[in-house]
Tab-separated table of C-alpha atoms in Angstrom:
chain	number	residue	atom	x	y	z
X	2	UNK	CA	90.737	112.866	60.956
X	3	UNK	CA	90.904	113.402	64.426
X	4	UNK	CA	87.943	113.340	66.585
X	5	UNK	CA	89.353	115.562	69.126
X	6	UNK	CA	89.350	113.078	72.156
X	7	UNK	CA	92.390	112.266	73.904
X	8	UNK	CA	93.063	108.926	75.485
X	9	UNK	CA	95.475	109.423	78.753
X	10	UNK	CA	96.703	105.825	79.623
X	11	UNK	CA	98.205	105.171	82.647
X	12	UNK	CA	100.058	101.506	82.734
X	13	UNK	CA	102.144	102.344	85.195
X	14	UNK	CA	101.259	100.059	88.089
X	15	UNK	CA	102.769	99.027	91.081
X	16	UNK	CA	106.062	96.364	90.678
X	17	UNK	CA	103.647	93.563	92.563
X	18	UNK	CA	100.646	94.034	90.591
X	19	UNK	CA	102.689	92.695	87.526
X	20	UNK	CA	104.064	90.251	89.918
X	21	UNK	CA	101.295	89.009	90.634
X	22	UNK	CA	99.522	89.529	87.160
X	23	UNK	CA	102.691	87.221	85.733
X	24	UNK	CA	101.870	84.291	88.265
X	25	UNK	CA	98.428	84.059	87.570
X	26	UNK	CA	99.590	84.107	83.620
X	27	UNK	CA	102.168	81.498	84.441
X	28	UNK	CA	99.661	79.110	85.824
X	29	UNK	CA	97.020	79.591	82.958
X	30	UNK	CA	100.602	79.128	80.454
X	31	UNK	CA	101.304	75.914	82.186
X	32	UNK	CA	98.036	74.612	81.662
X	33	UNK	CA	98.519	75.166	77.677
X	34	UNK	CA	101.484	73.225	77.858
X	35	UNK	CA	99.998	70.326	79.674
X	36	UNK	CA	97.122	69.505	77.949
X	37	UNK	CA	97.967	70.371	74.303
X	38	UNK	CA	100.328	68.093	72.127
X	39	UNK	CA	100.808	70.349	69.051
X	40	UNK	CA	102.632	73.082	70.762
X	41	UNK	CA	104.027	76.009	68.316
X	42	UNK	CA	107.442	75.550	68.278
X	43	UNK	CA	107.510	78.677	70.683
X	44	UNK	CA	105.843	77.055	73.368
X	45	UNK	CA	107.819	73.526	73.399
X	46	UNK	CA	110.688	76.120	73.484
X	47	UNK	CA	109.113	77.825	76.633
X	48	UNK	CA	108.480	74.283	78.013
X	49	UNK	CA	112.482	73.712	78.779
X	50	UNK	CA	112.669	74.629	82.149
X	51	UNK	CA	116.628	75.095	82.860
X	52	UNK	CA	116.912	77.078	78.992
X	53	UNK	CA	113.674	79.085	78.645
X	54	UNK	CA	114.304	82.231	80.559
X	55	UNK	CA	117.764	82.800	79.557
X	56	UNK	CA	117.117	82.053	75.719
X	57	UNK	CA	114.160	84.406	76.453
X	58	UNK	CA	116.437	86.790	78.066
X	59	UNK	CA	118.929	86.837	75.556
X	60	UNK	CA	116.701	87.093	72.675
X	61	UNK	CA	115.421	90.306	73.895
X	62	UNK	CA	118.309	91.781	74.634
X	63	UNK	CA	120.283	91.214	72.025
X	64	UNK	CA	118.281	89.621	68.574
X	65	UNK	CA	115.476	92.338	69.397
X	66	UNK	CA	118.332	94.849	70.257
X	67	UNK	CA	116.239	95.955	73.201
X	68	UNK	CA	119.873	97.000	75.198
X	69	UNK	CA	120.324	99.839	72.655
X	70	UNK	CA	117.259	101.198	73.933
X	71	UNK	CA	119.025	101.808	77.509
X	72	UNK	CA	117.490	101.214	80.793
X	73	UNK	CA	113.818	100.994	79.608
X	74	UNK	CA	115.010	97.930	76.843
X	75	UNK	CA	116.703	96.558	80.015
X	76	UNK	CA	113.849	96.842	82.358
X	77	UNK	CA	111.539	95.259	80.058
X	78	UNK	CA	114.496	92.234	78.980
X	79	UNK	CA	114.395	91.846	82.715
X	80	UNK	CA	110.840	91.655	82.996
X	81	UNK	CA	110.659	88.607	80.050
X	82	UNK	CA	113.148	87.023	82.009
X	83	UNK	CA	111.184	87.208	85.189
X	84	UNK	CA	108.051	86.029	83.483
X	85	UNK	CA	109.279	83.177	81.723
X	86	UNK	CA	111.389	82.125	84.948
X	87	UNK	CA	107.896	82.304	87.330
X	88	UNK	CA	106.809	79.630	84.099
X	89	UNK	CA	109.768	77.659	84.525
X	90	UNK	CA	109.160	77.300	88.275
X	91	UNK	CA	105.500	76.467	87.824
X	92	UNK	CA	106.313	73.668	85.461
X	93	UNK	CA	109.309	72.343	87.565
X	94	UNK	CA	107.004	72.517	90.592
X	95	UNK	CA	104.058	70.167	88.682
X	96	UNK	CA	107.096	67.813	87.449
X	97	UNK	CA	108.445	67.649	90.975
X	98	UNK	CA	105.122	67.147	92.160
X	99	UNK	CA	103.764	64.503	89.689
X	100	UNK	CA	107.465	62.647	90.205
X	101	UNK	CA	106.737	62.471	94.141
X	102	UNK	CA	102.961	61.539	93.849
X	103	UNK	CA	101.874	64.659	94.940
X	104	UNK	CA	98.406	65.991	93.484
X	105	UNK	CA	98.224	70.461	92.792
């Protein structure tokens, strides 16, 4: 039954408001990893820095067939990628840090 209402969603944000959504994500992702021992198997995967975003990459492009849906399965592929690589940097940046004696 529909109540008659219609919902108009507009997600389509700027390029650097995801940007900067996916850093702030990244950090908060991080944090997860540090402190807790019983990661899912999912997140000790994310935690390998070199393999993460191209597993993650590949995965969506291919295992979720996400390239048959053309530029937009692309786009979003890319954007996993880019999300899981601003992880990867965070992580290798608080391993560099930590190895150097460095405090965040």
């Amino acid at each position: 039954m529909s109540s008659g209402i219609v919902i108009d969603h507009d997600d389509h944000k700027p390029l650097s408001h995801w940007f900067n959504a996916q850093i702030k994500y990244a950090f908060l992702e991080a944090d997860k990893i540090k402190s807790n021992c019983n990661l899912s198997w999912k997140d000790r995967l994310r935690s390998k820095i070199l393999f993460a975003p191209f597993l993650n990459l590949f995965y969506c492009l291919f295992a979720k067939r996400l390239i048959l849906d053309g530029w937009a399965g692309i786009f979003y592929s890319t954007q996993r990628f880019f999300a899981e690589l601003i992880l990867s940097l965070v992580l290798l940046d608080r391993k560099l840090r930590q190895w150097i004696g460095l405090n965040e």
